[in-house]
Amino acid sequence: MPITNVKIKDLTVFKELELEFSTGLNVFIGENGTGKTHLLKHLYASQNYAVTNKSVDEERYFTTSECFVLPVTGDIISTPSTATVFIPAKDMLTHSKGFMSINDMYNMPFDKTYYDIISRALLPTLKEISPEAQEILKSIEKIIGGQVIVENEVFYLKKTNCKPIEFALESEGIKKVAIIWQLIMTGNIKKGSILFWDEPEVNINPSIIPDIVSVILDLSKLGVQVFVSTHDYIFAKYIEVLAGDTDNVAFHSFYQTKDNGVKCESGQNFRDLKHNSIIASFDALFNRVYDLNIGD
């Protein structure tokens, strides 16, 4: 089942926050330091707790520099069959070989989301993929130019009529999209699962952003509840433009207040948000360009 709402009190930058979520696509926007990634990790960790009944006090979902072990609080609606996956903003599959065994043996300065994404991507692929998921795989293959293969805990991209290329030699943007292909193949992204994706637009060629947005919307149509965070106007605007009447999309804009920590404004339309740092920055750039042109 999807996450329907959350109530937070005294979590990093949040003094008190209550949110309701779309069962389809949820888009987090806001300036740096407004807790977008913290909330993604909180939801992910809480969902894992609900699924496994394992004490989250033992699991560190934030880096040691953030000095924070995540408490589980709030209303998280889930069932034991709900699969969850968190894709960090940083690429980790390039460093997959031996990472888990070293991390299990030593105290490493990585939060648990890095370990989780590698372990999920290294799982065996499914024997059968649903027809709807196969269509999404084909769309991703057009973007990345091939398919992902794994040998000895190393990820490669096998392009048409080419030898496999190790992830370390691939562009950051291509790897970011390729991981979605792999997670569908391993069954981590499927109907009824929940995907948390931190800043999917980072290192992406702007020309393929519409294709990535289409993949995300297709995943939500498949029955995947998706949470993404972004700072990018083009990415957020394409979500608004490409979303159809039947797409269940919600934008959540986080902003600082003087005395009450970070608050959030939610709405179905990106353009209608009053607290919108992305549009404010875009408008400021537009005005500066306009002034320069008038000055000429």
Short mmCIF file of C-alpha atoms in Angstrom, two decimals:
data_model
loop_
_atom_site.label_atom_id
_atom_site.label_comp_id
_atom_site.label_asym_id
_atom_site.label_seq_id
_atom_site.Cartn_x
_atom_site.Cartn_y
_atom_site.Cartn_z
CA MET A 1 0.00 0.00 0.00
CA PRO A 2 1.17 3.57 -0.60
CA ILE A 3 2.20 6.06 2.06
CA THR A 4 -0.85 8.25 2.57
CA ASN A 5 0.36 10.78 5.14
CA VAL A 6 3.03 11.57 7.68
CA LYS A 7 3.17 13.54 10.92
CA ILE A 8 6.59 14.77 12.01
CA LYS A 9 7.74 16.47 15.18
CA ASP A 10 11.28 17.65 15.94
CA LEU A 11 12.99 15.94 13.01
CA THR A 12 16.10 17.89 11.90
CA VAL A 13 14.73 21.14 10.36
CA PHE A 14 11.09 20.23 10.99
CA LYS A 15 9.55 21.36 14.29
CA GLU A 16 6.13 20.04 13.37
CA LEU A 17 4.86 18.98 9.98
CA GLU A 18 1.85 17.10 8.66
CA LEU A 19 1.54 16.12 5.00
CA GLU A 20 -0.80 14.13 2.82
CA PHE A 21 0.68 12.42 -0.23
CA SER A 22 -0.45 11.45 -3.68
CA THR A 23 -0.63 7.73 -4.33
CA GLY A 24 1.05 8.44 -7.67
CA LEU A 25 3.90 10.97 -8.04
CA ASN A 26 5.06 13.35 -5.28
CA VAL A 27 7.53 16.11 -6.17
CA PHE A 28 9.52 17.79 -3.38
CA ILE A 29 10.90 21.26 -4.13
CA GLY A 30 12.58 23.86 -1.94
CA GLU A 31 15.85 25.62 -1.26
CA ASN A 32 18.90 23.84 0.13
CA GLY A 33 18.50 23.08 3.81
CA THR A 34 14.72 22.74 3.78
CA GLY A 35 14.81 19.03 4.55
CA LYS A 36 13.72 17.45 1.27
CA THR A 37 16.28 14.65 1.42
CA HIS A 38 15.77 14.24 5.17
CA LEU A 39 12.06 13.66 4.63
CA LEU A 40 12.73 11.20 1.79
CA LYS A 41 15.05 9.24 4.08
CA HIS A 42 12.60 9.41 6.96
CA LEU A 43 9.79 7.98 4.82
CA TYR A 44 12.08 5.30 3.40
CA ALA A 45 13.43 4.27 6.80
CA SER A 46 9.98 4.29 8.38
CA GLN A 47 8.62 2.18 5.55
CA ASN A 48 11.43 -0.34 5.99
CA TYR A 49 10.63 -0.46 9.70
CA ALA A 50 6.96 -1.12 8.95
CA VAL A 51 7.84 -3.88 6.48
CA THR A 52 10.57 -5.68 8.46
CA ASN A 53 9.61 -4.80 12.06
CA LYS A 54 13.35 -4.33 12.63
CA SER A 55 14.47 -1.66 15.03
CA VAL A 56 15.46 1.39 13.02
CA ASP A 57 17.50 2.66 15.97
CA GLU A 58 20.16 0.22 14.78
CA GLU A 59 20.14 1.47 11.22
CA ARG A 60 21.82 4.72 10.25
CA TYR A 61 20.09 6.40 7.34
CA PHE A 62 22.03 9.64 7.60
CA THR A 63 25.77 10.14 7.20
CA THR A 64 27.93 10.38 10.28
CA SER A 65 28.58 14.04 9.46
CA GLU A 66 24.87 14.68 9.94
CA CYS A 67 25.13 13.04 13.40
CA PHE A 68 21.62 11.72 13.26
CA VAL A 69 20.10 8.28 13.78
CA LEU A 70 16.60 8.30 12.39
CA PRO A 71 13.72 7.86 14.84
CA VAL A 72 10.54 6.30 13.55
CA THR A 73 7.53 8.50 14.23
CA GLY A 74 4.41 9.44 12.34
CA ASP A 75 1.62 7.68 10.51
CA ILE A 76 3.05 5.36 7.87
CA ILE A 77 0.55 3.12 6.12
CA SER A 78 2.06 -0.06 4.66
CA THR A 79 1.83 -3.82 4.33
CA PRO A 80 4.61 -6.42 4.61
CA SER A 81 4.50 -6.93 0.84
CA THR A 82 5.41 -3.33 0.03
CA ALA A 83 8.79 -3.09 -1.72
CA THR A 84 10.72 0.15 -1.25
CA VAL A 85 13.84 1.51 -2.90
CA PHE A 86 15.82 4.73 -2.35
CA ILE A 87 18.07 6.08 -5.11
CA PRO A 88 20.59 8.58 -3.67
CA ALA A 89 21.70 11.64 -5.60
CA LYS A 90 25.24 10.19 -5.69
CA ASP A 91 26.06 7.27 -7.98
CA MET A 92 26.98 4.19 -5.96
CA LEU A 93 26.81 1.37 -8.51
CA THR A 94 30.23 2.39 -9.85
CA HIS A 95 31.62 1.39 -6.44
CA SER A 96 29.62 -1.82 -6.07
CA LYS A 97 32.40 -4.42 -6.20
CA GLY A 98 33.17 -5.51 -2.65
CA PHE A 99 31.28 -2.59 -1.12
CA MET A 100 28.82 -4.66 0.91
CA SER A 101 31.38 -7.05 2.33
CA ILE A 102 33.69 -4.19 3.34
CA ASN A 103 30.78 -2.24 4.81
CA ASP A 104 29.72 -5.29 6.83
CA MET A 105 33.23 -5.70 8.23
CA TYR A 106 34.23 -2.10 8.96
CA ASN A 107 32.67 1.12 10.19
CA MET A 108 32.22 3.02 6.94
CA PRO A 109 31.19 6.71 6.58
CA PHE A 110 28.18 5.91 4.40
CA ASP A 111 24.53 6.06 5.33
CA LYS A 112 22.45 2.93 4.84
CA THR A 113 20.79 4.13 1.64
CA TYR A 114 24.10 3.60 -0.20
CA TYR A 115 24.35 0.03 1.02
CA ASP A 116 20.70 -0.64 0.22
CA ILE A 117 20.81 0.56 -3.37
CA ILE A 118 23.81 -1.64 -4.18
CA SER A 119 22.30 -4.71 -2.52
CA ARG A 120 19.00 -4.26 -4.36
CA ALA A 121 20.64 -3.69 -7.73
CA LEU A 122 22.80 -6.82 -7.30
CA LEU A 123 19.81 -9.11 -6.81
CA PRO A 124 19.12 -11.71 -9.53
CA THR A 125 16.79 -10.58 -12.29
CA LEU A 126 13.22 -11.82 -12.48
CA LYS A 127 12.22 -14.65 -14.78
CA GLU A 128 9.10 -12.82 -15.89
CA ILE A 129 8.40 -9.10 -16.30
CA SER A 130 4.87 -7.78 -16.74
CA PRO A 131 3.98 -6.43 -20.22
CA GLU A 132 3.50 -2.93 -18.78
CA ALA A 133 6.94 -3.00 -17.14
CA GLN A 134 8.47 -4.31 -20.37
CA GLU A 135 7.24 -1.20 -22.17
CA ILE A 136 8.95 0.99 -19.59
CA LEU A 137 12.15 -1.04 -19.97
CA LYS A 138 12.05 -0.40 -23.72
CA SER A 139 11.69 3.34 -23.13
CA ILE A 140 14.70 3.31 -20.82
CA GLU A 141 16.75 1.27 -23.30
CA LYS A 142 16.18 4.00 -25.89
CA ILE A 143 17.56 6.57 -23.46
CA ILE A 144 20.64 4.62 -22.35
CA GLY A 145 21.25 2.87 -25.66
CA GLY A 146 21.28 -0.68 -24.33
CA GLN A 147 20.79 -2.89 -21.28
CA VAL A 148 22.51 -3.37 -17.92
CA ILE A 149 24.47 -6.52 -17.16
CA VAL A 150 26.26 -7.52 -13.95
CA GLU A 151 29.41 -9.63 -13.67
CA ASN A 152 31.23 -10.26 -10.38
CA GLU A 153 29.42 -7.38 -8.65
CA VAL A 154 30.42 -4.95 -11.42
CA PHE A 155 27.77 -3.16 -13.48
CA TYR A 156 28.14 -2.75 -17.24
CA LEU A 157 26.06 -1.16 -19.97
CA LYS A 158 25.73 -3.43 -23.00
CA LYS A 159 24.98 -1.24 -25.99
CA THR A 160 23.92 -2.56 -29.38
CA ASN A 161 26.84 -3.98 -31.38
CA CYS A 162 29.33 -2.87 -28.73
CA LYS A 163 31.31 -4.54 -25.98
CA PRO A 164 29.98 -4.01 -22.45
CA ILE A 165 31.09 -0.69 -20.97
CA GLU A 166 31.84 -0.60 -17.23
CA PHE A 167 29.74 1.90 -15.28
CA ALA A 168 32.90 3.71 -14.20
CA LEU A 169 33.40 4.75 -17.84
CA GLU A 170 29.80 5.82 -18.45
CA SER A 171 28.38 9.31 -18.00
CA GLU A 172 26.70 10.09 -14.70
CA GLY A 173 23.42 10.86 -16.42
CA ILE A 174 23.24 7.55 -18.27
CA LYS A 175 24.05 5.61 -15.10
CA LYS A 176 21.30 7.43 -13.24
CA VAL A 177 18.69 6.28 -15.76
CA ALA A 178 20.18 2.79 -16.15
CA ILE A 179 19.67 2.04 -12.47
CA ILE A 180 15.90 2.29 -12.96
CA TRP A 181 16.15 -0.39 -15.66
CA GLN A 182 18.10 -2.65 -13.31
CA LEU A 183 15.72 -2.14 -10.40
CA ILE A 184 12.75 -3.09 -12.57
CA MET A 185 14.58 -6.22 -13.69
CA THR A 186 15.34 -7.23 -10.10
CA GLY A 187 11.75 -6.67 -9.00
CA ASN A 188 12.48 -3.76 -6.69
CA ILE A 189 10.38 -1.43 -8.82
CA LYS A 190 7.05 -3.00 -9.64
CA LYS A 191 3.33 -2.48 -9.17
CA GLY A 192 2.67 -1.67 -5.52
CA SER A 193 6.25 -0.65 -4.70
CA ILE A 194 7.48 2.75 -3.50
CA LEU A 195 10.37 4.60 -5.18
CA PHE A 196 12.27 7.43 -3.48
CA TRP A 197 14.57 9.24 -5.94
CA ASP A 198 16.76 12.10 -4.70
CA GLU A 199 17.43 14.72 -7.40
CA PRO A 200 17.00 12.57 -10.53
CA GLU A 201 17.84 15.54 -12.77
CA VAL A 202 21.43 15.92 -11.50
CA ASN A 203 24.04 15.37 -14.26
CA ILE A 204 21.28 14.73 -16.80
CA ASN A 205 21.47 16.17 -20.30
CA PRO A 206 18.52 18.61 -20.52
CA SER A 207 17.50 17.09 -23.85
CA ILE A 208 16.54 13.78 -22.22
CA ILE A 209 14.73 15.22 -19.21
CA PRO A 210 11.34 14.88 -20.97
CA ASP A 211 12.09 11.19 -21.55
CA ILE A 212 12.99 10.65 -17.90
CA VAL A 213 9.86 12.45 -16.75
CA SER A 214 7.82 10.22 -19.06
CA VAL A 215 9.41 7.14 -17.48
CA ILE A 216 8.58 8.42 -13.99
CA LEU A 217 4.98 9.11 -14.98
CA ASP A 218 4.74 5.67 -16.58
CA LEU A 219 5.98 4.11 -13.33
CA SER A 220 3.24 5.90 -11.41
CA LYS A 221 0.69 4.63 -13.95
CA LEU A 222 2.07 1.13 -13.36
CA GLY A 223 1.13 1.45 -9.70
CA VAL A 224 4.46 2.59 -8.25
CA GLN A 225 4.22 5.40 -5.72
CA VAL A 226 7.07 7.79 -6.54
CA PHE A 227 8.74 10.47 -4.42
CA VAL A 228 11.31 12.74 -6.10
CA SER A 229 13.16 15.86 -4.96
CA THR A 230 14.40 18.51 -7.37
CA HIS A 231 15.89 21.98 -7.72
CA ASP A 232 15.41 22.07 -11.47
CA TYR A 233 12.80 24.23 -13.20
CA ILE A 234 12.86 22.25 -16.45
CA PHE A 235 12.39 18.93 -14.66
CA ALA A 236 9.54 20.17 -12.47
CA LYS A 237 7.85 22.00 -15.34
CA TYR A 238 8.00 18.96 -17.62
CA ILE A 239 6.22 16.95 -14.93
CA GLU A 240 3.42 19.50 -14.96
CA VAL A 241 3.34 19.67 -18.77
CA LEU A 242 3.50 15.92 -19.47
CA ALA A 243 1.16 14.80 -16.70
CA GLY A 244 -2.26 13.91 -18.06
CA ASP A 245 -5.64 14.37 -16.46
CA THR A 246 -5.53 10.83 -15.11
CA ASP A 247 -2.03 11.18 -13.59
CA ASN A 248 -2.04 11.56 -9.82
CA VAL A 249 0.65 14.20 -9.20
CA ALA A 250 1.27 16.43 -6.18
CA PHE A 251 3.92 19.12 -5.69
CA HIS A 252 5.21 19.81 -2.17
CA SER A 253 7.14 23.07 -1.67
CA PHE A 254 9.26 23.32 1.49
CA TYR A 255 10.16 26.74 2.88
CA GLN A 256 11.77 28.23 5.97
CA THR A 257 9.76 30.18 8.52
CA LYS A 258 11.13 32.55 11.14
CA ASP A 259 10.01 30.72 14.27
CA ASN A 260 8.35 27.44 13.26
CA GLY A 261 11.04 25.63 11.29
CA VAL A 262 10.36 24.37 7.79
CA LYS A 263 6.79 24.27 6.55
CA CYS A 264 5.32 22.88 3.35
CA GLU A 265 2.76 24.02 0.80
CA SER A 266 1.20 21.34 -1.40
CA GLY A 267 -0.74 21.53 -4.64
CA GLN A 268 -1.52 19.72 -7.87
CA ASN A 269 -0.04 22.44 -10.12
CA PHE A 270 3.59 23.53 -10.01
CA ARG A 271 2.73 27.02 -11.25
CA ASP A 272 0.15 27.64 -8.50
CA LEU A 273 2.51 27.21 -5.54
CA LYS A 274 3.00 30.49 -3.69
CA HIS A 275 6.21 29.38 -1.96
CA ASN A 276 8.16 28.30 -5.03
CA SER A 277 11.91 28.87 -4.88
CA ILE A 278 12.44 27.36 -8.34
CA ILE A 279 10.10 29.76 -10.12
CA ALA A 280 11.42 32.67 -8.02
CA SER A 281 14.98 31.93 -9.18
CA PHE A 282 13.84 31.51 -12.78
CA ASP A 283 11.96 34.83 -12.67
CA ALA A 284 15.01 36.56 -11.20
CA LEU A 285 17.15 35.28 -14.08
CA PHE A 286 14.53 36.33 -16.62
CA ASN A 287 14.40 39.84 -15.15
CA ARG A 288 18.18 40.15 -15.20
CA VAL A 289 18.37 39.05 -18.84
CA TYR A 290 15.56 41.46 -19.69
CA ASP A 291 17.38 44.34 -17.97
CA LEU A 292 20.60 43.53 -19.82
CA ASN A 293 18.83 43.48 -23.17
CA ILE A 294 17.02 46.73 -22.46
CA GLY A 295 20.32 48.25 -21.43
CA ASP A 296 21.78 47.37 -24.83
#
